[in-house]
Coordinates of C-alpha atoms in Angstrom, one line a residue:
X1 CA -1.8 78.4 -284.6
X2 CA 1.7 79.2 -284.3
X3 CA 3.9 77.9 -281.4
X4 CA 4.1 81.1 -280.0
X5 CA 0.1 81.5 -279.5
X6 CA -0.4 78.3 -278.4
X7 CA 2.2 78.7 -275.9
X8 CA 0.4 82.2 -274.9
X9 CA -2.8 80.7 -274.8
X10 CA -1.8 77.8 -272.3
X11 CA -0.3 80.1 -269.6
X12 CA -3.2 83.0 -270.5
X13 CA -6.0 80.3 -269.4
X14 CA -3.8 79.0 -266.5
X15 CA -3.7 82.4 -264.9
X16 CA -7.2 83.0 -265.7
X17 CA -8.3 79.8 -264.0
X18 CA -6.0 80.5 -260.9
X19 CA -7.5 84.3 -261.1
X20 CA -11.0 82.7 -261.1
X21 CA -10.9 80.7 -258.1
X22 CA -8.9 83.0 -256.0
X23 CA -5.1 81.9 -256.4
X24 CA -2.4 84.9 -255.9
X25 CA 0.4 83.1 -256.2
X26 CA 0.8 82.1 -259.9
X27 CA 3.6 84.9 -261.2
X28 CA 4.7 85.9 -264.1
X29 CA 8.3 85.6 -263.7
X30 CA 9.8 82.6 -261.5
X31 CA 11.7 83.1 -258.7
X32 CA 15.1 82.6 -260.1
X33 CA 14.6 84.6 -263.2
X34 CA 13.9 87.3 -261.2
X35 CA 16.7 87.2 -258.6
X36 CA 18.7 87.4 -262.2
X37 CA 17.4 90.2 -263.8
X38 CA 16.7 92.4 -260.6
X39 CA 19.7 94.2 -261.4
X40 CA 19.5 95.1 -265.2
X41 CA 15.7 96.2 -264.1
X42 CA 17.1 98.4 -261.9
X43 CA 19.6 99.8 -264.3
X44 CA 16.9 100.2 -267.0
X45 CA 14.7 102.3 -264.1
X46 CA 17.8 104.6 -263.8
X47 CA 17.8 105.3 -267.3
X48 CA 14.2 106.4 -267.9
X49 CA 13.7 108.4 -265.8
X50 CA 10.7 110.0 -264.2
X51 CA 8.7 112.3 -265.5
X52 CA 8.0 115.2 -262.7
X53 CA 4.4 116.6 -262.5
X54 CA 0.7 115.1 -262.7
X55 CA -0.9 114.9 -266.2
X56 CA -3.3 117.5 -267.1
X57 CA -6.9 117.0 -266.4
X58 CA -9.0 116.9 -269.2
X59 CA -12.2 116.2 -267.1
X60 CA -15.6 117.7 -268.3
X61 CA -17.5 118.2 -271.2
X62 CA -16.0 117.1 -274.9
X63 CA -17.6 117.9 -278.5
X64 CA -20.5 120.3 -277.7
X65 CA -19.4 121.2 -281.5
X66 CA -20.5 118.2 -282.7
X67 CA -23.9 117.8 -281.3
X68 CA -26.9 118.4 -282.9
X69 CA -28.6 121.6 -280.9
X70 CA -32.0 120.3 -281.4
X71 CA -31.1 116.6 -279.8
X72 CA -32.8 116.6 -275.8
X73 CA -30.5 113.8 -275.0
X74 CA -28.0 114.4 -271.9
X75 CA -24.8 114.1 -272.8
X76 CA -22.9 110.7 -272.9
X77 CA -20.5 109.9 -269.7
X78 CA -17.5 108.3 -270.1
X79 CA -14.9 106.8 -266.9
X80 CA -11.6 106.6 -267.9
X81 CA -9.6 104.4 -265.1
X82 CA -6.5 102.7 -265.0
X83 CA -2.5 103.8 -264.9
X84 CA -0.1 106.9 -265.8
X85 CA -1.3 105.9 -269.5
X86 CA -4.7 106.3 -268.9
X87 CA -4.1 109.3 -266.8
X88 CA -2.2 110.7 -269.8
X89 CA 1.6 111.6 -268.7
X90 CA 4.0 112.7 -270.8
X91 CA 2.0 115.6 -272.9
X92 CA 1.5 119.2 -272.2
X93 CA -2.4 120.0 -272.6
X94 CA -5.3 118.2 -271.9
X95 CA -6.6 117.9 -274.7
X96 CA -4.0 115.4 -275.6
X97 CA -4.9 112.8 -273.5
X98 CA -6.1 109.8 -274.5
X99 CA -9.4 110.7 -272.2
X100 CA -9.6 113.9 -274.2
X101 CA -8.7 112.4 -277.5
X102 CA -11.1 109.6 -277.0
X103 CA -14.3 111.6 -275.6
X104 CA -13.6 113.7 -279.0
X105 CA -13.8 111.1 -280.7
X106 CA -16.9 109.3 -279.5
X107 CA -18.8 112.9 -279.5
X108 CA -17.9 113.3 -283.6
X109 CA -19.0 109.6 -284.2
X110 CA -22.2 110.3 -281.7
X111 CA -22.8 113.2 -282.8
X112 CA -23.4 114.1 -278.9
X113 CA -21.5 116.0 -276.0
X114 CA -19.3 113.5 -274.5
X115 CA -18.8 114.2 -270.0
X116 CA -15.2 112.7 -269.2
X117 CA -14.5 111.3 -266.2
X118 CA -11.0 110.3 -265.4
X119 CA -10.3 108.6 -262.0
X120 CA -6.6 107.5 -263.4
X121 CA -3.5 107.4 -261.5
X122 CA 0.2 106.9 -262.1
X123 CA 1.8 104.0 -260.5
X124 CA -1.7 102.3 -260.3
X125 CA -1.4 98.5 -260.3
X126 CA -5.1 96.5 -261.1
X127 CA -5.1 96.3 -257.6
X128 CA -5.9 100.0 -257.0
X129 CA -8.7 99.5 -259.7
X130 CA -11.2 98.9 -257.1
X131 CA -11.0 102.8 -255.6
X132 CA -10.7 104.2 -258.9
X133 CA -14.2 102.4 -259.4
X134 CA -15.7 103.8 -256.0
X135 CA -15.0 107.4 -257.4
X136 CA -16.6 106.9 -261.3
X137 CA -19.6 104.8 -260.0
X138 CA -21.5 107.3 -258.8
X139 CA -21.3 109.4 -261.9
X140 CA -23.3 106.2 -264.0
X141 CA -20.7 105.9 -266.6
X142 CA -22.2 104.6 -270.1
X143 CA -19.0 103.6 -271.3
X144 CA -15.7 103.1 -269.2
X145 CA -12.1 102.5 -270.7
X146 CA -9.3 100.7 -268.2
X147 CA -5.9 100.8 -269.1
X148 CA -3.9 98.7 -266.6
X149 CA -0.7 96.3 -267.0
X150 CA 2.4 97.4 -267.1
X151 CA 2.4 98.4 -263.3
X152 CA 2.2 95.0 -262.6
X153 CA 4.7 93.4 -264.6
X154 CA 7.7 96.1 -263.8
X155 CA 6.9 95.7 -259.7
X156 CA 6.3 91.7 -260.5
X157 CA 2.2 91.6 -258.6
X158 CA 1.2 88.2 -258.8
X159 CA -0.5 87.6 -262.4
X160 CA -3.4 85.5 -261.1
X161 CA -3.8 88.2 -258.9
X162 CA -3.7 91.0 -261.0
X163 CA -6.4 89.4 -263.2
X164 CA -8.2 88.7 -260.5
X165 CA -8.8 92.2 -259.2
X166 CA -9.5 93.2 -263.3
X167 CA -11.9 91.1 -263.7
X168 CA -13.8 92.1 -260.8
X169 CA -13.9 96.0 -261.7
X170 CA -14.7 95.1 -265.1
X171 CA -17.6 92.5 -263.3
X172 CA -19.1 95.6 -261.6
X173 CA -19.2 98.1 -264.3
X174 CA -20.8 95.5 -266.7
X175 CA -23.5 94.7 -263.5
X176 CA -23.8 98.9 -263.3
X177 CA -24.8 98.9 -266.6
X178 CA -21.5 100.3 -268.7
X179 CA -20.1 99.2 -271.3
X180 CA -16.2 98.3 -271.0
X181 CA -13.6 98.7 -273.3
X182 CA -10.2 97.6 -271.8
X183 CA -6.5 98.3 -273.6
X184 CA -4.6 95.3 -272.6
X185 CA -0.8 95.6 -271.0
X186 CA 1.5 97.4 -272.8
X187 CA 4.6 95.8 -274.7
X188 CA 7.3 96.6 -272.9
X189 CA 10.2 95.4 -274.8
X190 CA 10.0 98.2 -277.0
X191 CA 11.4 100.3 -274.3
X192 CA 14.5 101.6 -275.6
X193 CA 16.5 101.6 -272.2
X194 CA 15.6 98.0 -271.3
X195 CA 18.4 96.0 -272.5
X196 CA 18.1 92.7 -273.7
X197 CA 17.7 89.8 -272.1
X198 CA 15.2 91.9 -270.0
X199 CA 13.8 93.0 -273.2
X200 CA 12.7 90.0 -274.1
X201 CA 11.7 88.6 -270.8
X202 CA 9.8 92.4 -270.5
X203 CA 8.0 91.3 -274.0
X204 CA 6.8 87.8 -273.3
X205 CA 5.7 89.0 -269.6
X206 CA 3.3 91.6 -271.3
X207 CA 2.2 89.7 -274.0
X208 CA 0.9 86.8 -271.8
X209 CA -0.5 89.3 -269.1
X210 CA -2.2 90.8 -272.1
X211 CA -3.7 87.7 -273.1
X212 CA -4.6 86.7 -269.6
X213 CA -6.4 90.0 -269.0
X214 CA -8.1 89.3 -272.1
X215 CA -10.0 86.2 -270.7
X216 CA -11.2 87.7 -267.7
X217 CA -12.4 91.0 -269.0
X218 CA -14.6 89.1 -272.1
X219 CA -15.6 86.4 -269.1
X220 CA -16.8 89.7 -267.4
X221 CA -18.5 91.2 -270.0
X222 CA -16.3 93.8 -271.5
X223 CA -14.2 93.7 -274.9
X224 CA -10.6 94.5 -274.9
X225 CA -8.2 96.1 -277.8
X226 CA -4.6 94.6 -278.1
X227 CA -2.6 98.3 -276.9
X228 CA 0.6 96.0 -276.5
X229 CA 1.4 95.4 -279.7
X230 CA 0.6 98.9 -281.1
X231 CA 2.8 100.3 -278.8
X232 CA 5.3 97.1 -279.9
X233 CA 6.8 97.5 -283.4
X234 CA 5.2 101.1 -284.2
X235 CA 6.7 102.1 -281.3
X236 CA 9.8 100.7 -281.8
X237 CA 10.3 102.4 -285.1
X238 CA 9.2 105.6 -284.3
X239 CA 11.1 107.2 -281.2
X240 CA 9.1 110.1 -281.8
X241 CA 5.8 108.1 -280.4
X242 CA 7.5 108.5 -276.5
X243 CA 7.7 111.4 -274.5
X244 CA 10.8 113.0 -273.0
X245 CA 11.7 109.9 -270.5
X246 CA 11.4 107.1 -273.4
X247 CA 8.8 104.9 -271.1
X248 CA 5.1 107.0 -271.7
X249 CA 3.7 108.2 -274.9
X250 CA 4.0 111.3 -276.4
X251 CA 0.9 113.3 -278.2
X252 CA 1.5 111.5 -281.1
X253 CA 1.9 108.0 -279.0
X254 CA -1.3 108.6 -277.6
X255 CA -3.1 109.7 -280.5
X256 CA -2.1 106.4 -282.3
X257 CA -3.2 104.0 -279.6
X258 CA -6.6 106.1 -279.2
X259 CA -7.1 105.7 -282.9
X260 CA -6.7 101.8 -282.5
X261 CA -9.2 102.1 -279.6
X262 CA -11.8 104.5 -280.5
X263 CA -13.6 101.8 -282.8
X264 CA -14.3 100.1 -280.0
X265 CA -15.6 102.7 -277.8
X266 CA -18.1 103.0 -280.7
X267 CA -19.0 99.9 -281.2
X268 CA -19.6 99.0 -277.4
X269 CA -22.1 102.0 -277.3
X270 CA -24.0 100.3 -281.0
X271 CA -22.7 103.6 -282.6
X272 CA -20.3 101.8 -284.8
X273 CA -21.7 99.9 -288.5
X274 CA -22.5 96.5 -288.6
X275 CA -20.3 94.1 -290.5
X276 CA -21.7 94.0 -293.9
X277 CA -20.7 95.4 -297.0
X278 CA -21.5 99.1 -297.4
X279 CA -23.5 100.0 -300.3
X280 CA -20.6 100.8 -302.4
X281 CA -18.7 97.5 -302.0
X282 CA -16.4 99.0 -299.0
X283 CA -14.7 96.1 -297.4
X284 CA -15.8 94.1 -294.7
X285 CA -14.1 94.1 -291.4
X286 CA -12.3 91.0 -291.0
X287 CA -13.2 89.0 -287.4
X288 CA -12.8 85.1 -286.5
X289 CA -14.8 83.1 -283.6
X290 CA -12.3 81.4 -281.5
X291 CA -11.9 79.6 -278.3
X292 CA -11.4 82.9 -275.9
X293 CA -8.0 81.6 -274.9
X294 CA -7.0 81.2 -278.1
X295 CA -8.3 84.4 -279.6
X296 CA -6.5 86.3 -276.4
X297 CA -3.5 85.2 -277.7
X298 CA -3.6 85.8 -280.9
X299 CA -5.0 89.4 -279.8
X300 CA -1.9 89.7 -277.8
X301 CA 0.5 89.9 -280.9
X302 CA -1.8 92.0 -283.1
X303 CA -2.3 95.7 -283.1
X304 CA -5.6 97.1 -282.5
X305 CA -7.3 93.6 -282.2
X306 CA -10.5 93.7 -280.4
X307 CA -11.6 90.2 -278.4
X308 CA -15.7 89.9 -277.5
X309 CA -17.6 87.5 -276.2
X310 CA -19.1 85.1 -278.7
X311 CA -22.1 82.4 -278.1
X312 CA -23.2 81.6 -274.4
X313 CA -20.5 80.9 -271.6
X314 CA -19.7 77.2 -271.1
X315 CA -18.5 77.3 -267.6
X316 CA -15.2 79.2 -267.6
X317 CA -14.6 78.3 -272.1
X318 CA -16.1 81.2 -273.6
X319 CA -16.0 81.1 -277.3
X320 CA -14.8 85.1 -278.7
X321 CA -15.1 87.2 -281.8
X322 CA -11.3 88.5 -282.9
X323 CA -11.7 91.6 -284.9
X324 CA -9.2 94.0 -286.6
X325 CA -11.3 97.4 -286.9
X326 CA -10.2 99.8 -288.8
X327 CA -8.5 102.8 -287.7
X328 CA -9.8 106.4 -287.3
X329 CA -8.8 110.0 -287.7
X330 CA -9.4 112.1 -284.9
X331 CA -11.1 115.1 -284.8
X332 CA -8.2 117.4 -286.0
X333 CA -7.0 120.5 -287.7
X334 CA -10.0 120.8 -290.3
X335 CA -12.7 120.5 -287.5
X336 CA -11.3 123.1 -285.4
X337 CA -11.2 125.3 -288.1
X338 CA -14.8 124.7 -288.9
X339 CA -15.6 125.8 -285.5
X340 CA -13.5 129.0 -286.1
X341 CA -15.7 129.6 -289.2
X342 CA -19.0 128.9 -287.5
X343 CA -19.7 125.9 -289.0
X344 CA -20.6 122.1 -287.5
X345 CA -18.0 119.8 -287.5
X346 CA -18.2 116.8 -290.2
X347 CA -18.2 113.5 -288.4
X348 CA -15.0 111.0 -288.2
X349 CA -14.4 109.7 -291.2
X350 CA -12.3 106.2 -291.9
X351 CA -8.8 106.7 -292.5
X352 CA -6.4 103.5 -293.9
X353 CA -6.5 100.7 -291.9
X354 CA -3.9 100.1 -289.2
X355 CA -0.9 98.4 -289.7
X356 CA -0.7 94.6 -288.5
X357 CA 2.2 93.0 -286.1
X358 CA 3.1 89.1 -286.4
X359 CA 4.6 87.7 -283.4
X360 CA 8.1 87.8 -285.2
X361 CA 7.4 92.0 -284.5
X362 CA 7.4 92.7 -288.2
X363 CA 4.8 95.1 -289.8
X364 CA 2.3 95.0 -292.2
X365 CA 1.0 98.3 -294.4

């Protein structure tokens, strides 16, 4: 494992520990380091921006095109909870949300009406997880997708902490009976008006908060895909992924990281093949069994990369699958127009498989 991981893995399982028997006061950023950057963080702030408005709401029912009229079964419901990215800020219509884009998604693979729920807010830190999770209870979610982090790395919450509260909302949905998908923290270094060193101070905070949330959310019960890095060097190299203040997504931002997450959704709900070969030789998706620290890590510098639980729990060492899943197309262009024409949708079908990122930040096609 390169120096890097193991490094990543080491603090990851630190602030997992002190998450998991209570302690608050294990940061991500020391004191010092802080004091020192406070000012170029407040200068980067200046230059983003903030984006006025709330995002549209896309809650309600998604792919009644896809189902099959003859099925009796209700339609599937799915919580979406977390931050200004899960809420969607930054595009126009609703149906470019990531909610939107994934309940589409799931419906077409399902081949059943997907109900949205989305209990989101911008500025939401994992600590206002727990009254996101008072509001989507009641509605008996089968599947729920959190996207929390970066909230709590730019307004420095304690990391323990942070976990902490993360691990208990994904503790309670698992006990509910839903099945939890979480997209880890965000890479902020790729945002363009945080200079460097902050850059790179921003980068190594998100990666190990990734990899930290990782741990407690397998530990919990749920699965997580690595977000961070998809938003890292895609991002990076493709301005046009951010919306107007160079900090959220645009469309296309959040149509690529829903892609990257939407296998997962699947596979959580058993809707998703197994790993074998398909009947015509199709490749096999590749997936490792590590140590869940170490797999978190690795997950932390790797687009798309899905963590589960693997093997019984041995106190707080959990052994976990790592899995690079291949990436879908959404419904798009051709399936609206099949609905125009009176016709049923075809389902998703596999597009090329997502690029990889190294912890150097290059990419692989």
């Amino acid at each position: 494992m390169a120096g890097s991981q193991a490094s990543r893995a080491r603090v990851a399982r630190r602030i997992a520990t002190a998450a998991a028997y209570g302690g608050g006061g294990l940061g991500l950023l020391g004191v010092g380091l802080a004091g020192v950057l406070l000012t170029e963080s407040r200068m980067a702030v200046r230059a983003i921006g903030v984006l006025g408005g709330d995002p549209p709401r896309a809650d309600g029912l998604h792919g009644e095109a896809f189902a099959d009229p003859a099925d009796p079964r209700p339609p599937l419901v799915m919580a979406f909870l977390g931050d200004s990215t899960a809420a969607g800020l930054g595009v126009q219509r609703a149906q470019e949300t990531p909610g939107a884009l994934l309940a589409s998604g799931l419906a077409s693979v399902a081949e059943r009406p997907v109900r949205l729920l989305n209990v989101a807010k911008s500025g939401a830190r994992s600590g206002d997880l727990a009254g996101q999770l008072e509001r989507a209870l009641p509605h008996c979610p089968d599947v729920a997708v959190l996207m929390i982090g970066a909230n709590d790395v730019t307004r420095h919450a304690p990391a323990a902490r942070s976990v902490r509260e993360l691990g208990e909302t994904v503790g309670r949905l698992v006990s509910a009976g839903c099945e939890v998908v979480v997209g880890t923290c965000p890479d902020l270094g790729t945002i363009k008006p945080v200079r460097p060193p902050l850059r790179w101070v921003a980068r190594r905070l998100s990666r190990q908060l990734a990899a930290a949330q990782t741990i407690a959310v397998v530990e919990a019960g749920g699965r997580t895909v690595s977000v961070g890095s998809l938003l890292g060097p895609e991002f990076a190299t493709r301005p046009e992924l951010f919306s107007a203040d160079r900090y959220h997504p645009s469309a296309q931002g959040y149509a690529t990281a829903s892609m990257a997450m939407l296998p997962s959704v699947c596979a959580a709900l058993d809707l998703w093949p197994q790993d074998t070969p398909s009947a015509v030789g199709g490749p096999v998706e590749p997936q490792a069994v590590l140590p869940v620290a170490v797999a978190a890590a690795a997950a932390a510098g790797r687009s798309g990369t899905e963590v589960t639980a693997a093997g019984p729990s041995n106190g707080t060492w959990r052994w976990a699958t790592l899995k690079q899943r291949f990436r879908l197309a959404l419904p798009g262009a051709e399936d609206a127009k099949a609905v125009v024409d009176g016709e049923r949708p075809r389902a998703i079908a596999s597009a090329n498989s997502h690029p990889e990122a190294d912890d150097a930040g290059a990419t692989k096609r």
